[in-house]
Amino acid sequence: MGTMAFDAIETPFAKTDKIIGGSATYVAYAASNFVQPVQQISIVGNDFPLEELQALEQRGVKTEGVEIIPDKKSFFWSGRYHLDMNSRDTLVTDLNVLADFNPNVPESYQGCEFLMLGNLVPAIQQKIITQFKERPKLIVMDTMNFWIETAWEDLKKVITMVDVLLVNDSEARQITGEYSLVKAAKKILTMGPKFLIVKKGEHGALLFHADNVFVAPAMPLDEVFDPTGAGDTFAGGFIGHLAKTKDISFENMKTAIIVGSAMASFCVEKFGPQRLKEITKEDIAARIQEFVQLVNFDIALV
Ligand code: AMP
């Protein structure tokens, strides 16, 4: 679950008008490569193209839980990236339909084992968890600065209810007030989640669990065209791999963050989810192999 949205994006090199985006859109495009059905929960307005929902359905994404509000507009976000393409400013966040989203988990979604709470209003993330009659086996949650700043009390509560928190480095610092990511991780691991993933854009991602740390690189790319959705795509690849293998051990999460990183490396190659629509299973397998080569080394100690 998460947003399905329109985004307007500016990078130092290019600009788009409204294109399709939203956290749940990216998660679904990524996860559906590994596991089907993906059962989507979101809300859109009358302006959201039905073809976009149909395109997702063709990839094994169920849209019964996507509410369409006839007289309102979809969530709209606009952002501008800095030269490093790692940091950005939000220019506009128009909640629109999201303002009074009161989700109802469809009966057919009950029994879900892997729940991805994409970036969304924390109170709604909480409501969705509690609507499952049986707690999913693994709950992964993403959030962002907007909710840390505007809904901290609600956010703190949901964090206590999840297994894996997924944030970027600046959000980990913002949540804890710690600059050191290791100290920040230690604090977050006392707040509820047993696992923490810190995404560091072009510098990869860190996975923390108890006293263990694992580091995954990001793919060194000639050009990052548009980083929007990379975090959500990472999340979709991560939970997609876990759901496919049904193994939630730390060891398997290491593989899952490599899979997430590989998926994110495709996402940034074009504007919006475009590249995710094009890639094949062979492209994904080849990219994962490139990651293996990237970090594979032998050391002869002398
Ligand atoms: P990411 O680049 O992975 O952080 O995600 C970008 C996507 O998140 C965009 O497609 C936006 O539509 C969506 N988004 C931006 N702000 C928010 C927000 N406050 N809540 C939920 N989704 C958002």
mmCIF file of C-alpha atoms and ligand atoms in Angstrom:
data_model
loop_
_atom_site.group_PDB
_atom_site.id
_atom_site.type_symbol
_atom_site.label_atom_id
_atom_site.label_comp_id
_atom_site.label_asym_id
_atom_site.label_seq_id
_atom_site.Cartn_x
_atom_site.Cartn_y
_atom_site.Cartn_z
ATOM 1 C CA MET A 1 0.000 0.000 0.000
ATOM 2 C CA GLY A 2 0.975 3.592 -0.538
ATOM 3 C CA THR A 3 0.312 6.500 -2.840
ATOM 4 C CA MET A 4 -0.603 6.325 -6.511
ATOM 5 C CA ALA A 5 0.068 9.789 -7.757
ATOM 6 C CA PHE A 6 1.006 12.377 -10.287
ATOM 7 C CA ASP A 7 4.531 13.731 -10.014
ATOM 8 C CA ALA A 8 6.217 16.711 -11.626
ATOM 9 C CA ILE A 9 9.968 16.314 -11.496
ATOM 10 C CA GLU A 10 12.869 18.657 -12.157
ATOM 11 C CA THR A 11 16.426 17.459 -12.318
ATOM 12 C CA PRO A 12 19.403 19.668 -13.207
ATOM 13 C CA PHE A 13 19.202 18.169 -16.704
ATOM 14 C CA ALA A 14 15.516 17.646 -17.490
ATOM 15 C CA LYS A 15 11.973 18.342 -16.395
ATOM 16 C CA THR A 16 8.599 16.583 -16.654
ATOM 17 C CA ASP A 17 5.043 17.711 -16.446
ATOM 18 C CA LYS A 18 2.645 15.486 -14.511
ATOM 19 C CA ILE A 19 3.638 11.844 -14.899
ATOM 20 C CA ILE A 20 2.482 8.747 -13.028
ATOM 21 C CA GLY A 21 4.230 8.080 -9.746
ATOM 22 C CA GLY A 22 3.468 7.324 -6.115
ATOM 23 C CA SER A 23 5.107 4.996 -3.644
ATOM 24 C CA ALA A 24 2.693 2.097 -4.240
ATOM 25 C CA THR A 25 3.063 2.357 -8.008
ATOM 26 C CA TYR A 26 6.815 1.825 -7.805
ATOM 27 C CA VAL A 27 6.530 -0.909 -5.172
ATOM 28 C CA ALA A 28 4.027 -2.810 -7.327
ATOM 29 C CA TYR A 29 6.065 -2.531 -10.531
ATOM 30 C CA ALA A 30 9.133 -3.847 -8.737
ATOM 31 C CA ALA A 31 7.532 -6.553 -6.565
ATOM 32 C CA SER A 32 5.414 -8.054 -9.339
ATOM 33 C CA ASN A 33 8.605 -9.340 -10.981
ATOM 34 C CA PHE A 34 9.053 -11.702 -8.056
ATOM 35 C CA VAL A 35 5.640 -12.540 -6.660
ATOM 36 C CA GLN A 36 2.054 -12.502 -7.870
ATOM 37 C CA PRO A 37 -0.531 -11.448 -7.053
ATOM 38 C CA VAL A 38 0.508 -8.154 -5.525
ATOM 39 C CA GLN A 39 -2.567 -6.842 -3.718
ATOM 40 C CA GLN A 40 -2.577 -3.071 -4.038
ATOM 41 C CA ILE A 41 -4.183 -0.676 -1.544
ATOM 42 C CA SER A 42 -4.336 2.974 -2.534
ATOM 43 C CA ILE A 43 -6.608 5.805 -3.583
ATOM 44 C CA VAL A 44 -6.776 7.890 -6.746
ATOM 45 C CA GLY A 45 -9.007 10.620 -8.172
ATOM 46 C CA ASN A 46 -10.972 10.892 -11.403
ATOM 47 C CA ASP A 47 -7.870 12.135 -13.212
ATOM 48 C CA PHE A 48 -5.872 8.897 -12.828
ATOM 49 C CA PRO A 49 -5.691 7.086 -16.189
ATOM 50 C CA LEU A 50 -7.503 3.742 -16.112
ATOM 51 C CA GLU A 51 -4.895 2.381 -18.561
ATOM 52 C CA GLU A 52 -2.313 2.763 -15.789
ATOM 53 C CA LEU A 53 -4.366 0.565 -13.474
ATOM 54 C CA GLN A 54 -4.898 -1.917 -16.295
ATOM 55 C CA ALA A 55 -1.153 -1.985 -17.035
ATOM 56 C CA LEU A 56 -0.536 -2.964 -13.426
ATOM 57 C CA GLU A 57 -3.296 -5.585 -13.516
ATOM 58 C CA GLN A 58 -1.626 -7.177 -16.536
ATOM 59 C CA ARG A 59 1.450 -7.630 -14.391
ATOM 60 C CA GLY A 60 -0.452 -9.508 -11.695
ATOM 61 C CA VAL A 61 -1.307 -6.535 -9.504
ATOM 62 C CA LYS A 62 -4.815 -6.720 -7.996
ATOM 63 C CA THR A 63 -6.470 -3.315 -7.830
ATOM 64 C CA GLU A 64 -9.611 -4.203 -5.840
ATOM 65 C CA GLY A 65 -8.151 -2.205 -2.957
ATOM 66 C CA VAL A 66 -7.531 0.899 -5.073
ATOM 67 C CA GLU A 67 -10.361 3.324 -4.410
ATOM 68 C CA ILE A 68 -11.327 5.719 -7.202
ATOM 69 C CA ILE A 69 -12.943 8.962 -6.027
ATOM 70 C CA PRO A 70 -15.016 10.419 -8.881
ATOM 71 C CA ASP A 71 -15.036 14.089 -7.876
ATOM 72 C CA LYS A 72 -11.512 14.557 -6.542
ATOM 73 C CA LYS A 73 -7.965 14.746 -7.796
ATOM 74 C CA SER A 74 -5.155 12.275 -7.228
ATOM 75 C CA PHE A 75 -2.291 12.950 -4.828
ATOM 76 C CA PHE A 76 0.221 15.315 -6.462
ATOM 77 C CA TRP A 77 3.884 15.709 -5.607
ATOM 78 C CA SER A 78 6.508 17.882 -7.186
ATOM 79 C CA GLY A 79 10.214 17.838 -6.435
ATOM 80 C CA ARG A 80 13.469 19.355 -7.627
ATOM 81 C CA TYR A 81 16.776 17.468 -7.415
ATOM 82 C CA HIS A 82 20.081 19.071 -6.511
ATOM 83 C CA LEU A 83 23.150 18.606 -8.731
ATOM 84 C CA ASP A 84 24.296 15.528 -6.789
ATOM 85 C CA MET A 85 20.910 13.863 -7.564
ATOM 86 C CA ASN A 86 20.983 12.426 -4.045
ATOM 87 C CA SER A 87 19.125 15.234 -2.340
ATOM 88 C CA ARG A 88 15.973 17.038 -3.396
ATOM 89 C CA ASP A 89 13.512 19.706 -2.345
ATOM 90 C CA THR A 90 9.818 19.017 -2.271
ATOM 91 C CA LEU A 91 8.099 21.869 -4.104
ATOM 92 C CA VAL A 92 4.467 20.782 -3.762
ATOM 93 C CA THR A 93 2.610 18.110 -1.781
ATOM 94 C CA ASP A 94 -1.116 18.237 -2.644
ATOM 95 C CA LEU A 95 -2.818 15.541 -0.609
ATOM 96 C CA ASN A 96 -6.114 15.792 -2.582
ATOM 97 C CA VAL A 97 -7.834 12.370 -2.281
ATOM 98 C CA LEU A 98 -5.376 11.350 0.410
ATOM 99 C CA ALA A 99 -6.787 13.960 2.812
ATOM 100 C CA ASP A 100 -9.766 11.773 3.696
ATOM 101 C CA PHE A 101 -8.593 8.306 2.755
ATOM 102 C CA ASN A 102 -10.289 5.774 4.984
ATOM 103 C CA PRO A 103 -8.977 2.483 3.649
ATOM 104 C CA ASN A 104 -10.779 -0.806 3.811
ATOM 105 C CA VAL A 105 -8.667 -3.890 3.316
ATOM 106 C CA PRO A 106 -10.718 -6.072 0.909
ATOM 107 C CA GLU A 107 -11.767 -9.461 2.258
ATOM 108 C CA SER A 108 -9.844 -11.131 -0.585
ATOM 109 C CA TYR A 109 -6.588 -9.599 0.754
ATOM 110 C CA GLN A 110 -6.936 -11.242 4.165
ATOM 111 C CA GLY A 111 -4.260 -13.816 4.841
ATOM 112 C CA CYS A 112 -1.563 -11.627 3.280
ATOM 113 C CA GLU A 113 1.821 -12.760 4.562
ATOM 114 C CA PHE A 114 4.065 -9.886 3.441
ATOM 115 C CA LEU A 115 2.842 -6.344 3.976
ATOM 116 C CA MET A 116 4.672 -3.384 2.463
ATOM 117 C CA LEU A 117 3.560 -0.111 4.001
ATOM 118 C CA GLY A 118 4.737 2.327 1.360
ATOM 119 C CA ASN A 119 5.175 5.969 2.159
ATOM 120 C CA LEU A 120 1.768 7.328 3.240
ATOM 121 C CA VAL A 121 -0.054 9.061 6.118
ATOM 122 C CA PRO A 122 1.154 7.184 9.249
ATOM 123 C CA ALA A 123 -2.349 6.937 10.752
ATOM 124 C CA ILE A 124 -3.479 5.178 7.567
ATOM 125 C CA GLN A 125 -0.495 2.829 7.652
ATOM 126 C CA GLN A 126 -1.542 1.906 11.195
ATOM 127 C CA LYS A 127 -5.176 1.450 10.223
ATOM 128 C CA ILE A 128 -4.181 -0.997 7.502
ATOM 129 C CA ILE A 129 -2.085 -3.122 9.867
ATOM 130 C CA THR A 130 -4.968 -3.400 12.306
ATOM 131 C CA GLN A 131 -7.442 -4.374 9.584
ATOM 132 C CA PHE A 132 -5.662 -7.658 8.956
ATOM 133 C CA LYS A 133 -7.384 -10.298 11.074
ATOM 134 C CA GLU A 134 -4.131 -12.207 11.243
ATOM 135 C CA ARG A 135 -0.907 -10.212 11.510
ATOM 136 C CA PRO A 136 1.163 -10.604 8.326
ATOM 137 C CA LYS A 137 4.352 -12.614 8.786
ATOM 138 C CA LEU A 138 6.481 -9.598 7.903
ATOM 139 C CA ILE A 139 5.607 -5.901 7.930
ATOM 140 C CA VAL A 140 8.003 -3.544 6.188
ATOM 141 C CA MET A 141 7.479 0.196 6.420
ATOM 142 C CA ASP A 142 8.791 3.223 4.561
ATOM 143 C CA THR A 143 8.272 6.871 5.448
ATOM 144 C CA MET A 144 9.722 10.279 4.604
ATOM 145 C CA ASN A 145 10.636 13.694 5.992
ATOM 146 C CA PHE A 146 7.161 15.077 5.242
ATOM 147 C CA TRP A 147 5.535 12.672 7.749
ATOM 148 C CA ILE A 148 8.392 12.944 10.278
ATOM 149 C CA GLU A 149 7.726 16.672 10.335
ATOM 150 C CA THR A 150 3.925 16.718 10.197
ATOM 151 C CA ALA A 151 2.776 13.499 11.945
ATOM 152 C CA TRP A 152 5.570 12.486 14.315
ATOM 153 C CA GLU A 153 3.363 11.128 17.134
ATOM 154 C CA ASP A 154 1.397 8.878 14.752
ATOM 155 C CA LEU A 155 4.576 7.823 13.005
ATOM 156 C CA LYS A 156 6.267 6.818 16.262
ATOM 157 C CA LYS A 157 3.286 4.577 17.022
ATOM 158 C CA VAL A 158 3.361 2.763 13.650
ATOM 159 C CA ILE A 159 7.118 2.262 13.931
ATOM 160 C CA THR A 160 6.476 0.175 17.057
ATOM 161 C CA MET A 161 4.220 -2.126 15.019
ATOM 162 C CA VAL A 162 6.528 -3.089 12.143
ATOM 163 C CA ASP A 163 9.377 -5.563 11.637
ATOM 164 C CA VAL A 164 11.509 -3.664 9.141
ATOM 165 C CA LEU A 165 11.863 0.116 8.864
ATOM 166 C CA LEU A 166 13.233 1.445 5.620
ATOM 167 C CA VAL A 167 14.428 5.048 5.543
ATOM 168 C CA ASN A 168 17.133 7.081 3.873
ATOM 169 C CA ASP A 169 20.146 8.438 5.734
ATOM 170 C CA SER A 170 18.733 11.907 6.322
ATOM 171 C CA GLU A 171 15.449 10.449 7.620
ATOM 172 C CA ALA A 172 17.353 8.154 10.034
ATOM 173 C CA ARG A 173 19.186 11.227 11.340
ATOM 174 C CA GLN A 174 15.968 13.251 11.533
ATOM 175 C CA ILE A 175 14.154 10.496 13.479
ATOM 176 C CA THR A 176 16.919 10.058 16.060
ATOM 177 C CA GLY A 177 18.824 13.342 16.185
ATOM 178 C CA GLU A 178 22.022 11.283 15.718
ATOM 179 C CA TYR A 179 24.434 12.125 12.913
ATOM 180 C CA SER A 180 26.270 8.792 13.096
ATOM 181 C CA LEU A 181 24.174 6.267 11.192
ATOM 182 C CA VAL A 182 25.399 3.493 13.489
ATOM 183 C CA LYS A 183 24.152 5.381 16.551
ATOM 184 C CA ALA A 184 20.943 6.261 14.718
ATOM 185 C CA ALA A 185 20.436 2.578 13.862
ATOM 186 C CA LYS A 186 20.944 1.513 17.467
ATOM 187 C CA LYS A 187 18.267 3.980 18.583
ATOM 188 C CA ILE A 188 15.791 2.958 15.885
ATOM 189 C CA LEU A 189 16.252 -0.716 16.768
ATOM 190 C CA THR A 190 15.010 0.118 20.281
ATOM 191 C CA MET A 191 11.864 1.763 18.873
ATOM 192 C CA GLY A 192 10.194 -1.467 17.659
ATOM 193 C CA PRO A 193 11.599 -2.740 14.365
ATOM 194 C CA LYS A 194 14.019 -5.675 14.540
ATOM 195 C CA PHE A 195 15.551 -4.718 11.204
ATOM 196 C CA LEU A 196 16.511 -1.334 9.826
ATOM 197 C CA ILE A 197 17.503 -0.513 6.273
ATOM 198 C CA VAL A 198 19.166 2.820 5.627
ATOM 199 C CA LYS A 199 19.189 3.811 1.957
ATOM 200 C CA LYS A 200 22.058 6.028 0.893
ATOM 201 C CA GLY A 201 21.213 6.749 -2.741
ATOM 202 C CA GLU A 202 24.263 6.342 -4.964
ATOM 203 C CA HIS A 203 26.192 5.003 -1.949
ATOM 204 C CA GLY A 204 24.033 1.914 -1.546
ATOM 205 C CA ALA A 205 22.190 0.658 1.523
ATOM 206 C CA LEU A 206 22.898 -0.634 5.022
ATOM 207 C CA LEU A 207 20.989 -3.401 6.774
ATOM 208 C CA PHE A 208 21.077 -3.439 10.585
ATOM 209 C CA HIS A 209 19.829 -6.252 12.828
ATOM 210 C CA ALA A 210 20.883 -6.630 16.485
ATOM 211 C CA ASP A 211 24.697 -6.370 16.323
ATOM 212 C CA ASN A 212 24.905 -7.292 12.642
ATOM 213 C CA VAL A 213 25.439 -4.910 9.750
ATOM 214 C CA PHE A 214 25.440 -5.667 6.035
ATOM 215 C CA VAL A 215 26.349 -3.190 3.315
ATOM 216 C CA ALA A 216 25.076 -3.343 -0.261
ATOM 217 C CA PRO A 217 26.528 -1.087 -2.931
ATOM 218 C CA ALA A 218 24.535 0.871 -5.469
ATOM 219 C CA MET A 219 25.282 0.224 -9.119
ATOM 220 C CA PRO A 220 27.806 2.768 -10.380
ATOM 221 C CA LEU A 221 25.889 4.237 -13.331
ATOM 222 C CA ASP A 222 27.126 6.655 -16.013
ATOM 223 C CA GLU A 223 24.043 8.715 -15.556
ATOM 224 C CA VAL A 224 21.271 8.898 -12.989
ATOM 225 C CA PHE A 225 18.453 10.308 -15.052
ATOM 226 C CA ASP A 226 15.682 10.565 -12.409
ATOM 227 C CA PRO A 227 15.993 9.135 -8.864
ATOM 228 C CA THR A 228 12.274 9.503 -8.117
ATOM 229 C CA GLY A 229 10.822 6.256 -6.858
ATOM 230 C CA ALA A 230 14.212 4.585 -6.411
ATOM 231 C CA GLY A 231 13.499 4.070 -2.696
ATOM 232 C CA ASP A 232 10.073 2.564 -3.364
ATOM 233 C CA THR A 233 11.450 0.390 -6.144
ATOM 234 C CA PHE A 234 14.133 -0.816 -3.749
ATOM 235 C CA ALA A 235 11.371 -1.641 -1.261
ATOM 236 C CA GLY A 236 9.398 -3.550 -3.913
ATOM 237 C CA GLY A 237 12.424 -5.618 -4.903
ATOM 238 C CA PHE A 238 13.276 -6.257 -1.251
ATOM 239 C CA ILE A 239 9.852 -7.475 -0.167
ATOM 240 C CA GLY A 240 9.267 -9.178 -3.526
ATOM 241 C CA HIS A 241 12.311 -11.371 -3.011
ATOM 242 C CA LEU A 242 11.335 -12.173 0.597
ATOM 243 C CA ALA A 243 7.772 -13.028 -0.432
ATOM 244 C CA LYS A 244 9.008 -15.232 -3.250
ATOM 245 C CA THR A 245 11.399 -17.173 -1.011
ATOM 246 C CA LYS A 246 9.229 -16.963 2.148
ATOM 247 C CA ASP A 247 12.399 -16.685 4.195
ATOM 248 C CA ILE A 248 12.727 -13.728 6.576
ATOM 249 C CA SER A 249 16.139 -14.521 8.023
ATOM 250 C CA PHE A 250 18.910 -11.896 8.179
ATOM 251 C CA GLU A 251 20.874 -13.965 5.642
ATOM 252 C CA ASN A 252 18.035 -13.846 3.127
ATOM 253 C CA MET A 253 17.487 -10.147 3.787
ATOM 254 C CA LYS A 254 21.068 -9.597 2.597
ATOM 255 C CA THR A 255 20.086 -11.094 -0.759
ATOM 256 C CA ALA A 256 16.864 -9.096 -0.704
ATOM 257 C CA ILE A 257 18.703 -5.789 -0.389
ATOM 258 C CA ILE A 258 20.900 -6.706 -3.350
ATOM 259 C CA VAL A 259 17.718 -7.471 -5.313
ATOM 260 C CA GLY A 260 16.244 -4.137 -4.144
ATOM 261 C CA SER A 261 19.395 -2.299 -5.178
ATOM 262 C CA ALA A 262 19.342 -3.946 -8.605
ATOM 263 C CA MET A 263 15.708 -2.919 -9.142
ATOM 264 C CA ALA A 264 16.420 0.652 -7.995
ATOM 265 C CA SER A 265 19.302 0.866 -10.462
ATOM 266 C CA PHE A 266 16.817 0.349 -13.319
ATOM 267 C CA CYS A 267 14.332 2.852 -11.932
ATOM 268 C CA VAL A 268 16.752 5.796 -12.135
ATOM 269 C CA GLU A 269 17.525 5.212 -15.824
ATOM 270 C CA LYS A 270 14.385 6.980 -17.098
ATOM 271 C CA PHE A 271 11.699 9.344 -15.832
ATOM 272 C CA GLY A 272 9.025 7.875 -13.537
ATOM 273 C CA PRO A 273 8.304 4.116 -13.636
ATOM 274 C CA GLN A 274 9.006 3.992 -17.417
ATOM 275 C CA ARG A 275 12.100 1.810 -17.193
ATOM 276 C CA LEU A 276 10.386 -0.594 -14.778
ATOM 277 C CA LYS A 277 7.682 -1.156 -17.393
ATOM 278 C CA GLU A 278 10.257 -2.184 -19.999
ATOM 279 C CA ILE A 279 12.656 -4.515 -18.213
ATOM 280 C CA THR A 280 12.443 -8.293 -18.490
ATOM 281 C CA LYS A 281 13.264 -11.064 -16.013
ATOM 282 C CA GLU A 282 16.491 -11.638 -18.004
ATOM 283 C CA ASP A 283 17.492 -7.960 -17.561
ATOM 284 C CA ILE A 284 16.919 -8.308 -13.819
ATOM 285 C CA ALA A 285 18.897 -11.541 -13.517
ATOM 286 C CA ALA A 286 21.790 -9.994 -15.494
ATOM 287 C CA ARG A 287 21.814 -6.875 -13.295
ATOM 288 C CA ILE A 288 21.838 -8.977 -10.115
ATOM 289 C CA GLN A 289 24.848 -10.865 -11.509
ATOM 290 C CA GLU A 290 26.594 -7.514 -12.117
ATOM 291 C CA PHE A 291 26.056 -6.744 -8.436
ATOM 292 C CA VAL A 292 27.628 -10.039 -7.466
ATOM 293 C CA GLN A 293 30.682 -9.160 -9.579
ATOM 294 C CA LEU A 294 30.777 -5.687 -8.060
ATOM 295 C CA VAL A 295 31.392 -6.945 -4.534
ATOM 296 C CA ASN A 296 33.159 -10.237 -5.175
ATOM 297 C CA PHE A 297 36.806 -10.206 -4.165
ATOM 298 C CA ASP A 298 39.443 -12.469 -2.682
ATOM 299 C CA ILE A 299 42.044 -11.216 -0.314
ATOM 300 C CA ALA A 300 45.386 -12.878 0.142
ATOM 301 C CA LEU A 301 46.694 -11.579 3.445
ATOM 302 C CA VAL A 302 50.458 -11.151 3.343
HETATM 303 P P1 AMP B 1 11.045 8.050 -3.457
HETATM 304 O O1 AMP B 1 11.786 8.799 -4.539
HETATM 305 O O2 AMP B 1 11.284 6.583 -3.477
HETATM 306 O O3 AMP B 1 11.188 8.680 -2.111
HETATM 307 O O4 AMP B 1 9.494 8.181 -3.798
HETATM 308 C C1 AMP B 1 8.938 9.168 -4.629
HETATM 309 C C2 AMP B 1 7.450 8.948 -4.758
HETATM 310 O O5 AMP B 1 6.843 9.174 -3.479
HETATM 311 C C3 AMP B 1 6.826 9.898 -5.737
HETATM 312 O O6 AMP B 1 6.318 9.176 -6.828
HETATM 313 C C4 AMP B 1 5.707 10.618 -4.964
HETATM 314 O O7 AMP B 1 4.476 10.600 -5.608
HETATM 315 C C5 AMP B 1 5.627 9.876 -3.649
HETATM 316 N N1 AMP B 1 5.526 10.807 -2.515
HETATM 317 C C6 AMP B 1 6.100 12.025 -2.383
HETATM 318 N N2 AMP B 1 5.775 12.608 -1.209
HETATM 319 C C7 AMP B 1 4.985 11.712 -0.565
HETATM 320 C C8 AMP B 1 4.322 11.713 0.701
HETATM 321 N N3 AMP B 1 4.432 12.751 1.555
HETATM 322 N N4 AMP B 1 3.601 10.613 1.029
HETATM 323 C C9 AMP B 1 3.518 9.561 0.188
HETATM 324 N N5 AMP B 1 4.090 9.499 -1.018
HETATM 325 C C10 AMP B 1 4.823 10.563 -1.411
#
